[in-house]
mmCIF file of C-alpha atoms and ligand atoms in Angstrom:
data_model
loop_
_atom_site.group_PDB
_atom_site.id
_atom_site.type_symbol
_atom_site.label_atom_id
_atom_site.label_comp_id
_atom_site.label_asym_id
_atom_site.label_seq_id
_atom_site.Cartn_x
_atom_site.Cartn_y
_atom_site.Cartn_z
ATOM 1 C CA MET X 1 0.000 0.000 0.000
ATOM 2 C CA SER X 2 1.310 3.444 -0.896
ATOM 3 C CA VAL X 3 0.987 6.462 1.404
ATOM 4 C CA GLN X 4 -1.505 9.273 0.877
ATOM 5 C CA ALA X 5 0.355 12.576 0.766
ATOM 6 C CA ILE X 6 -2.563 15.038 0.957
ATOM 7 C CA ALA X 7 -6.161 15.310 2.212
ATOM 8 C CA TRP X 8 -8.782 17.794 3.390
ATOM 9 C CA SER X 9 -8.805 18.180 7.166
ATOM 10 C CA PRO X 10 -12.238 17.968 8.851
ATOM 11 C CA THR X 11 -12.256 21.792 9.108
ATOM 12 C CA GLY X 12 -11.389 22.353 5.422
ATOM 13 C CA ALA X 13 -7.654 22.992 5.840
ATOM 14 C CA VAL X 14 -5.073 21.273 3.602
ATOM 15 C CA ARG X 15 -3.655 18.276 5.459
ATOM 16 C CA ILE X 16 -0.153 17.275 4.381
ATOM 17 C CA ILE X 17 2.612 14.999 5.557
ATOM 18 C CA ASP X 18 5.470 17.384 6.378
ATOM 19 C CA GLN X 19 8.083 15.846 4.083
ATOM 20 C CA ARG X 20 10.952 17.673 5.780
ATOM 21 C CA ALA X 21 10.551 15.421 8.791
ATOM 22 C CA LEU X 22 10.720 12.101 6.897
ATOM 23 C CA PRO X 23 12.009 9.486 7.425
ATOM 24 C CA GLU X 24 12.542 10.097 11.161
ATOM 25 C CA ALA X 25 9.003 11.213 11.853
ATOM 26 C CA ARG X 26 5.659 11.166 10.067
ATOM 27 C CA ILE X 27 4.124 14.492 10.995
ATOM 28 C CA GLU X 28 0.809 15.660 9.569
ATOM 29 C CA ARG X 29 0.162 19.383 9.366
ATOM 30 C CA ASP X 30 -3.068 21.232 8.658
ATOM 31 C CA LEU X 31 -2.366 24.271 6.460
ATOM 32 C CA GLU X 32 -5.069 26.817 7.186
ATOM 33 C CA SER X 33 -4.371 29.578 4.641
ATOM 34 C CA ALA X 34 -3.030 30.103 1.114
ATOM 35 C CA GLU X 35 -0.037 31.939 2.579
ATOM 36 C CA VAL X 36 0.853 28.940 4.746
ATOM 37 C CA VAL X 37 0.404 26.588 1.761
ATOM 38 C CA ALA X 38 2.730 28.786 -0.344
ATOM 39 C CA ALA X 39 5.350 28.682 2.428
ATOM 40 C CA ALA X 40 4.977 24.887 2.702
ATOM 41 C CA ILE X 41 5.588 24.572 -1.069
ATOM 42 C CA ARG X 42 8.620 26.898 -0.939
ATOM 43 C CA THR X 43 10.198 25.022 1.953
ATOM 44 C CA LEU X 44 9.545 21.544 0.470
ATOM 45 C CA GLN X 45 7.167 20.438 3.215
ATOM 46 C CA VAL X 46 5.012 19.477 0.271
ATOM 47 C CA ARG X 47 6.792 18.844 -3.045
ATOM 48 C CA GLY X 48 6.751 16.966 -6.343
ATOM 49 C CA ALA X 49 5.233 18.540 -9.445
ATOM 50 C CA PRO X 50 1.701 17.079 -9.397
ATOM 51 C CA LEU X 51 1.377 17.377 -5.613
ATOM 52 C CA ILE X 52 2.260 21.066 -5.470
ATOM 53 C CA GLY X 53 -0.422 21.728 -8.115
ATOM 54 C CA ILE X 54 -2.988 19.869 -6.012
ATOM 55 C CA ALA X 55 -1.835 21.553 -2.786
ATOM 56 C CA ALA X 56 -2.062 24.995 -4.398
ATOM 57 C CA ALA X 57 -5.590 24.336 -5.695
ATOM 58 C CA MET X 58 -6.657 23.149 -2.250
ATOM 59 C CA GLY X 59 -4.811 26.086 -0.683
ATOM 60 C CA LEU X 60 -6.930 28.512 -2.699
ATOM 61 C CA VAL X 61 -10.028 26.892 -1.262
ATOM 62 C CA ALA X 62 -8.731 26.877 2.322
ATOM 63 C CA GLY X 63 -7.569 30.471 1.902
ATOM 64 C CA THR X 64 -10.960 31.769 0.763
ATOM 65 C CA ARG X 65 -13.111 30.023 3.377
ATOM 66 C CA GLU X 66 -13.582 33.294 5.264
ATOM 67 C CA LEU X 67 -14.704 35.098 2.111
ATOM 68 C CA ARG X 68 -17.683 32.884 1.441
ATOM 69 C CA GLY X 69 -20.104 35.674 2.335
ATOM 70 C CA ALA X 70 -18.298 38.250 0.186
ATOM 71 C CA PRO X 71 -19.694 39.854 -2.974
ATOM 72 C CA ARG X 72 -18.496 38.342 -6.239
ATOM 73 C CA GLU X 73 -16.032 41.107 -7.204
ATOM 74 C CA GLN X 74 -14.375 41.124 -3.786
ATOM 75 C CA PHE X 75 -14.061 37.324 -3.803
ATOM 76 C CA LEU X 76 -12.541 37.234 -7.301
ATOM 77 C CA ALA X 77 -10.095 40.065 -6.544
ATOM 78 C CA ARG X 78 -8.743 38.262 -3.468
ATOM 79 C CA LEU X 79 -8.648 34.969 -5.368
ATOM 80 C CA GLY X 80 -6.515 36.619 -8.064
ATOM 81 C CA GLN X 81 -4.007 37.788 -5.436
ATOM 82 C CA LEU X 82 -3.791 34.320 -3.904
ATOM 83 C CA VAL X 83 -3.316 32.692 -7.336
ATOM 84 C CA GLU X 84 -0.267 34.892 -7.951
ATOM 85 C CA LEU X 85 1.092 34.313 -4.450
ATOM 86 C CA LEU X 86 0.871 30.533 -4.838
ATOM 87 C CA ALA X 87 2.189 30.525 -8.415
ATOM 88 C CA ALA X 88 5.325 32.350 -7.251
ATOM 89 C CA ALA X 89 6.160 29.674 -4.662
ATOM 90 C CA ARG X 90 8.238 27.553 -7.093
ATOM 91 C CA PRO X 91 8.971 28.231 -10.778
ATOM 92 C CA THR X 92 9.867 24.957 -12.527
ATOM 93 C CA ALA X 93 6.900 22.585 -12.175
ATOM 94 C CA VAL X 94 4.280 23.652 -14.717
ATOM 95 C CA ASN X 95 1.635 21.707 -12.782
ATOM 96 C CA LEU X 96 1.527 24.516 -10.213
ATOM 97 C CA ARG X 97 0.510 27.198 -12.733
ATOM 98 C CA TRP X 98 -1.677 24.695 -14.591
ATOM 99 C CA ALA X 99 -3.754 23.907 -11.492
ATOM 100 C CA LEU X 100 -4.039 27.556 -10.435
ATOM 101 C CA ASP X 101 -5.076 28.730 -13.916
ATOM 102 C CA ARG X 102 -7.705 25.999 -14.009
ATOM 103 C CA MET X 103 -9.086 27.160 -10.644
ATOM 104 C CA ALA X 104 -9.109 30.821 -11.771
ATOM 105 C CA ARG X 105 -10.942 29.944 -15.014
ATOM 106 C CA VAL X 106 -13.576 27.969 -13.124
ATOM 107 C CA ALA X 107 -14.080 30.834 -10.642
ATOM 108 C CA ALA X 108 -14.535 33.373 -13.437
ATOM 109 C CA ALA X 109 -17.060 31.142 -15.204
ATOM 110 C CA THR X 110 -19.162 30.461 -12.092
ATOM 111 C CA PRO X 111 -22.134 32.817 -11.642
ATOM 112 C CA GLY X 112 -23.132 34.156 -8.239
ATOM 113 C CA ASP X 113 -21.484 35.463 -5.099
ATOM 114 C CA GLY X 114 -18.449 34.327 -3.110
ATOM 115 C CA SER X 115 -20.306 31.455 -1.578
ATOM 116 C CA ALA X 116 -21.355 29.941 -4.943
ATOM 117 C CA ILE X 117 -17.857 30.377 -6.363
ATOM 118 C CA TRP X 118 -16.247 28.894 -3.252
ATOM 119 C CA GLU X 119 -18.418 25.749 -3.438
ATOM 120 C CA ARG X 120 -17.454 25.320 -7.091
ATOM 121 C CA LEU X 121 -13.755 25.812 -6.288
ATOM 122 C CA HIS X 122 -13.929 23.198 -3.564
ATOM 123 C CA ALA X 123 -15.333 20.699 -6.072
ATOM 124 C CA GLU X 124 -12.692 21.668 -8.665
ATOM 125 C CA ALA X 125 -9.737 21.236 -6.280
ATOM 126 C CA THR X 126 -11.083 17.829 -5.278
ATOM 127 C CA ALA X 127 -11.459 16.954 -8.977
ATOM 128 C CA ILE X 128 -7.841 17.980 -9.700
ATOM 129 C CA TRP X 129 -6.705 15.672 -6.907
ATOM 130 C CA GLU X 130 -8.931 12.770 -8.006
ATOM 131 C CA GLU X 131 -7.944 13.146 -11.655
ATOM 132 C CA ASP X 132 -4.281 13.057 -10.650
ATOM 133 C CA ARG X 133 -4.868 9.859 -8.696
ATOM 134 C CA ALA X 134 -6.496 8.296 -11.782
ATOM 135 C CA MET X 135 -3.698 9.569 -14.049
ATOM 136 C CA CYS X 136 -1.091 7.965 -11.774
ATOM 137 C CA ARG X 137 -2.846 4.615 -12.099
ATOM 138 C CA ARG X 138 -3.009 4.951 -15.894
ATOM 139 C CA ILE X 139 0.705 5.833 -15.968
ATOM 140 C CA GLY X 140 1.307 2.700 -13.900
ATOM 141 C CA GLU X 141 -0.688 0.578 -16.336
ATOM 142 C CA ALA X 142 1.108 2.072 -19.358
ATOM 143 C CA GLY X 143 4.506 1.412 -17.767
ATOM 144 C CA LEU X 144 3.746 -2.036 -16.376
ATOM 145 C CA PRO X 145 4.977 -3.988 -19.447
ATOM 146 C CA LEU X 146 8.358 -2.250 -19.045
ATOM 147 C CA VAL X 147 8.884 -3.821 -15.611
ATOM 148 C CA PRO X 148 9.009 -7.597 -16.136
ATOM 149 C CA ASP X 149 9.589 -10.163 -13.419
ATOM 150 C CA GLY X 150 13.120 -9.761 -12.057
ATOM 151 C CA ALA X 151 13.564 -6.177 -13.347
ATOM 152 C CA LYS X 152 16.253 -3.970 -11.827
ATOM 153 C CA VAL X 153 15.069 -0.383 -11.981
ATOM 154 C CA LEU X 154 16.979 2.767 -11.134
ATOM 155 C CA THR X 155 15.141 5.935 -10.084
ATOM 156 C CA HIS X 156 16.124 9.457 -9.069
ATOM 157 C CA CYS X 157 14.531 11.892 -6.606
ATOM 158 C CA ASN X 158 10.984 11.035 -5.540
ATOM 159 C CA ALA X 159 8.285 10.627 -8.155
ATOM 160 C CA GLY X 160 6.100 8.414 -6.014
ATOM 161 C CA ALA X 161 3.051 8.675 -3.797
ATOM 162 C CA LEU X 162 4.736 11.476 -1.842
ATOM 163 C CA ALA X 163 4.923 13.575 -5.014
ATOM 164 C CA THR X 164 1.382 13.089 -6.348
ATOM 165 C CA GLY X 165 -2.249 12.592 -5.418
ATOM 166 C CA GLY X 166 -1.977 8.859 -6.122
ATOM 167 C CA ILE X 167 0.669 6.146 -6.550
ATOM 168 C CA GLY X 168 3.183 8.417 -8.245
ATOM 169 C CA THR X 169 4.476 8.681 -11.783
ATOM 170 C CA ALA X 170 7.888 6.988 -12.109
ATOM 171 C CA LEU X 171 7.037 4.722 -9.182
ATOM 172 C CA ALA X 172 3.540 3.871 -10.454
ATOM 173 C CA PRO X 173 4.666 1.005 -12.759
ATOM 174 C CA ILE X 174 6.799 -0.266 -9.871
ATOM 175 C CA TYR X 175 3.822 -0.316 -7.474
ATOM 176 C CA LEU X 176 1.680 -2.145 -10.034
ATOM 177 C CA ALA X 177 4.417 -4.661 -10.896
ATOM 178 C CA HIS X 178 4.824 -5.391 -7.187
ATOM 179 C CA GLU X 179 1.035 -5.700 -6.812
ATOM 180 C CA ALA X 180 1.057 -8.178 -9.723
ATOM 181 C CA GLY X 181 3.496 -10.360 -7.794
ATOM 182 C CA ARG X 182 6.539 -9.607 -9.946
ATOM 183 C CA ALA X 183 9.909 -9.719 -8.223
ATOM 184 C CA LEU X 184 11.761 -6.475 -8.817
ATOM 185 C CA HIS X 185 14.519 -4.440 -7.292
ATOM 186 C CA VAL X 186 14.746 -0.651 -7.185
ATOM 187 C CA PHE X 187 18.034 1.224 -6.924
ATOM 188 C CA VAL X 188 17.345 4.608 -5.381
ATOM 189 C CA ASP X 189 19.671 7.547 -6.035
ATOM 190 C CA GLU X 190 20.043 9.439 -2.765
ATOM 191 C CA THR X 191 19.512 12.722 -4.712
ATOM 192 C CA ARG X 192 21.789 15.365 -3.258
ATOM 193 C CA PRO X 193 21.386 17.944 -1.906
ATOM 194 C CA VAL X 194 17.903 17.556 -0.394
ATOM 195 C CA LEU X 195 18.005 13.736 -0.409
ATOM 196 C CA GLN X 196 14.508 13.094 -1.745
ATOM 197 C CA GLY X 197 15.701 9.620 -2.830
ATOM 198 C CA ALA X 198 17.151 8.648 0.530
ATOM 199 C CA ARG X 199 14.561 10.312 2.739
ATOM 200 C CA LEU X 200 11.384 9.852 0.681
ATOM 201 C CA THR X 201 11.661 7.214 -2.074
ATOM 202 C CA ALA X 202 13.516 4.718 0.123
ATOM 203 C CA TRP X 203 10.932 5.391 2.855
ATOM 204 C CA GLU X 204 7.834 4.962 0.728
ATOM 205 C CA LEU X 205 9.140 1.870 -1.100
ATOM 206 C CA SER X 206 10.120 0.254 2.196
ATOM 207 C CA HIS X 207 6.718 1.179 3.621
ATOM 208 C CA ALA X 208 5.118 -0.638 0.656
ATOM 209 C CA GLY X 209 7.389 -3.673 1.060
ATOM 210 C CA ILE X 210 9.146 -3.146 -2.286
ATOM 211 C CA PRO X 211 12.794 -4.275 -2.256
ATOM 212 C CA CYS X 212 15.151 -1.347 -2.772
ATOM 213 C CA THR X 213 18.770 -0.367 -2.316
ATOM 214 C CA LEU X 214 19.977 3.157 -1.713
ATOM 215 C CA ILE X 215 23.020 4.359 -3.672
ATOM 216 C CA VAL X 216 24.911 7.647 -3.781
ATOM 217 C CA ASP X 217 24.190 9.520 -7.002
ATOM 218 C CA ALA X 218 27.743 8.926 -8.200
ATOM 219 C CA ALA X 219 27.296 5.123 -8.086
ATOM 220 C CA ALA X 220 24.768 4.988 -10.954
ATOM 221 C CA GLY X 221 27.427 4.754 -13.690
ATOM 222 C CA SER X 222 29.329 1.824 -12.255
ATOM 223 C CA LEU X 223 26.067 0.041 -11.468
ATOM 224 C CA MET X 224 25.106 0.344 -15.144
ATOM 225 C CA ARG X 225 28.559 -0.799 -16.242
ATOM 226 C CA GLN X 226 28.117 -3.931 -14.133
ATOM 227 C CA ALA X 227 24.820 -4.566 -15.985
ATOM 228 C CA ASN X 228 22.861 -4.142 -12.777
ATOM 229 C CA VAL X 229 20.263 -1.762 -14.211
ATOM 230 C CA ASP X 230 17.601 -2.872 -16.741
ATOM 231 C CA LEU X 231 15.874 0.479 -17.009
ATOM 232 C CA VAL X 232 15.777 3.986 -15.557
ATOM 233 C CA LEU X 233 12.431 5.516 -14.544
ATOM 234 C CA VAL X 234 12.215 9.204 -13.598
ATOM 235 C CA GLY X 235 9.507 11.840 -13.264
ATOM 236 C CA ALA X 236 9.301 15.350 -14.727
ATOM 237 C CA ASP X 237 8.467 18.872 -13.609
ATOM 238 C CA ARG X 238 7.886 20.289 -17.078
ATOM 239 C CA ILE X 239 8.010 18.722 -20.545
ATOM 240 C CA ALA X 240 8.427 20.911 -23.627
ATOM 241 C CA VAL X 241 6.627 20.077 -26.872
ATOM 242 C CA ASN X 242 9.804 18.581 -28.405
ATOM 243 C CA GLY X 243 10.185 16.226 -25.391
ATOM 244 C CA ASP X 244 13.009 18.020 -23.547
ATOM 245 C CA PHE X 245 12.106 17.866 -19.873
ATOM 246 C CA ALA X 246 13.112 19.313 -16.532
ATOM 247 C CA ASN X 247 13.461 17.058 -13.531
ATOM 248 C CA LYS X 248 15.495 16.978 -10.330
ATOM 249 C CA ILE X 249 19.133 17.979 -10.741
ATOM 250 C CA GLY X 250 21.123 14.874 -11.650
ATOM 251 C CA THR X 251 18.554 13.490 -14.101
ATOM 252 C CA TYR X 252 20.443 14.716 -17.175
ATOM 253 C CA PRO X 253 23.753 12.976 -16.317
ATOM 254 C CA LEU X 254 21.741 9.830 -15.557
ATOM 255 C CA ALA X 255 20.198 9.991 -19.043
ATOM 256 C CA VAL X 256 23.643 10.378 -20.644
ATOM 257 C CA LEU X 257 24.965 7.429 -18.628
ATOM 258 C CA ALA X 258 21.951 5.334 -19.598
ATOM 259 C CA ARG X 259 22.514 6.087 -23.292
ATOM 260 C CA HIS X 260 26.212 5.234 -22.987
ATOM 261 C CA HIS X 261 25.426 1.864 -21.419
ATOM 262 C CA GLY X 262 22.444 1.032 -23.638
ATOM 263 C CA VAL X 263 19.988 1.171 -20.720
ATOM 264 C CA PRO X 264 16.410 2.268 -21.614
ATOM 265 C CA PHE X 265 15.564 5.626 -20.015
ATOM 266 C CA TYR X 266 11.892 6.536 -19.464
ATOM 267 C CA CYS X 267 10.241 9.725 -18.267
ATOM 268 C CA ALA X 268 6.854 9.247 -16.555
ATOM 269 C CA ALA X 269 4.417 12.147 -16.197
ATOM 270 C CA PRO X 270 0.763 13.154 -16.391
ATOM 271 C CA SER X 271 -0.538 15.333 -19.227
ATOM 272 C CA SER X 272 -0.575 18.318 -16.840
ATOM 273 C CA THR X 273 3.259 18.281 -16.927
ATOM 274 C CA ILE X 274 3.400 19.027 -20.670
ATOM 275 C CA ASP X 275 3.845 22.740 -21.358
ATOM 276 C CA ALA X 276 2.298 23.293 -24.790
ATOM 277 C CA SER X 277 3.668 26.861 -24.819
ATOM 278 C CA LEU X 278 7.317 25.741 -24.842
ATOM 279 C CA ARG X 279 8.878 24.477 -28.052
ATOM 280 C CA ASP X 280 11.964 23.076 -26.317
ATOM 281 C CA GLY X 281 13.641 22.824 -22.935
ATOM 282 C CA ASP X 282 15.679 26.039 -23.242
ATOM 283 C CA GLY X 283 12.719 28.080 -22.015
ATOM 284 C CA ILE X 284 12.096 26.046 -18.848
ATOM 285 C CA PRO X 285 12.694 28.221 -15.763
ATOM 286 C CA ILE X 286 15.124 26.499 -13.424
ATOM 287 C CA GLU X 287 14.720 27.128 -9.718
ATOM 288 C CA GLN X 288 17.897 28.201 -7.937
ATOM 289 C CA ARG X 289 17.785 27.290 -4.260
ATOM 290 C CA SER X 290 19.885 28.381 -1.321
ATOM 291 C CA PRO X 291 23.594 27.433 -1.364
ATOM 292 C CA ASP X 292 23.072 26.330 2.243
ATOM 293 C CA GLU X 293 21.336 23.181 0.987
ATOM 294 C CA VAL X 294 24.619 22.180 -0.692
ATOM 295 C CA LYS X 295 26.862 23.261 2.163
ATOM 296 C CA THR X 296 24.999 21.281 4.804
ATOM 297 C CA VAL X 297 23.740 17.737 5.276
ATOM 298 C CA ALA X 298 20.805 17.313 7.648
ATOM 299 C CA GLY X 299 21.478 20.805 8.982
ATOM 300 C CA ARG X 300 25.184 20.165 9.709
ATOM 301 C CA PRO X 301 27.861 22.098 7.799
ATOM 302 C CA VAL X 302 29.942 19.973 5.399
ATOM 303 C CA ALA X 303 31.785 22.840 3.675
ATOM 304 C CA PRO X 304 33.598 26.005 4.717
ATOM 305 C CA ALA X 305 31.000 28.629 5.640
ATOM 306 C CA ALA X 306 32.422 31.159 3.173
ATOM 307 C CA VAL X 307 32.711 28.895 0.109
ATOM 308 C CA ALA X 308 30.434 29.669 -2.833
ATOM 309 C CA ALA X 309 27.973 26.955 -3.848
ATOM 310 C CA LEU X 310 25.614 26.590 -6.802
ATOM 311 C CA ASN X 311 22.267 24.981 -6.226
ATOM 312 C CA PRO X 312 20.094 24.596 -9.338
ATOM 313 C CA ALA X 313 17.201 22.383 -8.205
ATOM 314 C CA PHE X 314 16.510 20.964 -11.681
ATOM 315 C CA ASP X 315 18.238 20.191 -14.965
ATOM 316 C CA VAL X 316 16.941 19.726 -18.493
ATOM 317 C CA THR X 317 17.316 16.380 -20.269
ATOM 318 C CA PRO X 318 17.243 16.661 -24.061
ATOM 319 C CA ALA X 319 14.563 14.540 -25.745
ATOM 320 C CA ARG X 320 17.149 12.546 -27.713
ATOM 321 C CA TYR X 321 18.131 10.667 -24.534
ATOM 322 C CA VAL X 322 14.574 9.566 -23.750
ATOM 323 C CA THR X 323 13.477 6.085 -24.837
ATOM 324 C CA GLY X 324 9.822 6.946 -24.209
ATOM 325 C CA TYR X 325 7.330 8.923 -22.115
ATOM 326 C CA ILE X 326 5.011 6.958 -19.858
ATOM 327 C CA THR X 327 1.856 9.064 -19.663
ATOM 328 C CA ASP X 328 -1.777 8.735 -18.671
ATOM 329 C CA ARG X 329 -2.452 8.470 -22.401
ATOM 330 C CA GLY X 330 -0.117 5.505 -22.824
ATOM 331 C CA LEU X 331 3.493 5.074 -23.837
ATOM 332 C CA ARG X 332 4.386 7.996 -26.082
ATOM 333 C CA LYS X 333 7.176 9.479 -28.151
ATOM 334 C CA ALA X 334 7.906 13.193 -28.553
ATOM 335 C CA PRO X 335 6.972 15.602 -30.012
ATOM 336 C CA PHE X 336 3.705 16.309 -28.213
ATOM 337 C CA GLY X 337 0.793 17.981 -29.951
ATOM 338 C CA GLU X 338 -1.955 20.019 -28.305
ATOM 339 C CA ASP X 339 -1.691 18.380 -24.849
HETATM 340 O O1 MRU P 1 12.264 19.557 -5.624
HETATM 341 P P1 MRU P 1 11.241 18.467 -5.692
HETATM 342 O O2 MRU P 1 11.419 17.446 -4.621
HETATM 343 O O3 MRU P 1 9.840 19.001 -5.758
HETATM 344 O O4 MRU P 1 11.533 17.747 -7.078
HETATM 345 C C1 MRU P 1 10.672 16.742 -7.508
HETATM 346 C C2 MRU P 1 11.091 16.078 -8.768
HETATM 347 O O5 MRU P 1 12.052 16.437 -9.398
HETATM 348 C C3 MRU P 1 10.195 14.973 -9.255
HETATM 349 O O6 MRU P 1 10.914 14.020 -9.970
HETATM 350 C C4 MRU P 1 9.115 15.572 -10.174
HETATM 351 O O7 MRU P 1 8.473 16.649 -9.541
HETATM 352 C C5 MRU P 1 8.109 14.580 -10.581
HETATM 353 S S1 MRU P 1 7.077 14.099 -9.226
HETATM 354 C C6 MRU P 1 5.924 13.010 -9.781
#
C-alpha cells in the first residue's frame, strides 16, 4: 500500500505529511491559509510537481473560506491575489501554474457570489486531486509492461506517492508490478542535496514492502557498467513540446549514462506536466535554491562557511536521450501535440 500525501482536514484545511521530517518522523500538518500553503511549497514540506499543483488548488479553497459571504467582485479580486502568491512559490513545475489557472478559469465562469464560487472551487480542487490519482494509475498501467519479473530499476529523486495525489508517476509502474506479484529491485539515487531519494523514495518503497537499495548519485554509472540496471524511470516537472524535460538535478547525467550503457531511459508524467507553450527545454525556468542546501547535510555544515555553492534544483534532459514517455495516455514518443 502506498501512502496518501494530501487530504482535506475535517475543518477544510489542507492536510499534508510534512516531508521535511521524513524518514525520522511522520508528521501531519493542517495548512489553514493560502499563505501557509505557499510557504509549505517553498520550503519543500510538500513537493513533487503534481502534488504542489494539487496543494495549491486546495490552498486557494482553504484560503478563501472566510470570504464565502463576500460579494463576487471582492471574492474574485482576493482569489486573483492568492493565485499569484501561490504561483510564485516555485517556478519549474508547470503543474503549479496549470492547477491555479484551471481554478481561476472555473471561478470566473461560475455565476453568483463568493459562496457559490467557493463551493465550485472546492469541487474543482477535489477533482484535480482525483484526476491526478487516476492519471497515476493509468501511468502505472502504461509502464507495467516495461517492468518484467526480475527487473532492476533505477530511479532518481521522488516521483512516487509522496509527489502526487496517487501512486506516483515513475514509481507507479513499480507499485503495479509489485502488486502483480513480480519480483523487482529498485536502486534509489540518494539525490543530493535535499536527499529526496534517501529520505522519501527509500521510505515509501520500504513502507510498501518493495525491495530497494539506496546508492549515492555517483554510483549509478558503475552500477550500469556492471549490468545491474535494466531500465531507468524518472519523473518530470515540465516537458516541452519537443520532449526536452526538466526534472530533479542529476537526471540529465543519468540519461547520458543510460545512453552510454544502452539502458532504456523513461520519463513518466501526467498530461498536466506538458507545457504546450514551450517548443523546447531552453525556455524552462530552473529554480535556484539556497547554497546552504549544498553546504549542509541534515542541517550540519559539510563545507567552509564562506565557500560559494551553486544549487540549481533541476536540470533539463534533451529529448534525444529519452526512450519513451510513460503518460496517462499511454506510452508515447515526442513531439507532443496540443496536450
Ligand atoms: O524539488 P522536488 O522534490 O519538488 O523535485 C521533484 C522532482 O524532481 C520529481 O521528480 C518531479 O516533480 C516529478 S514528481 C511526480
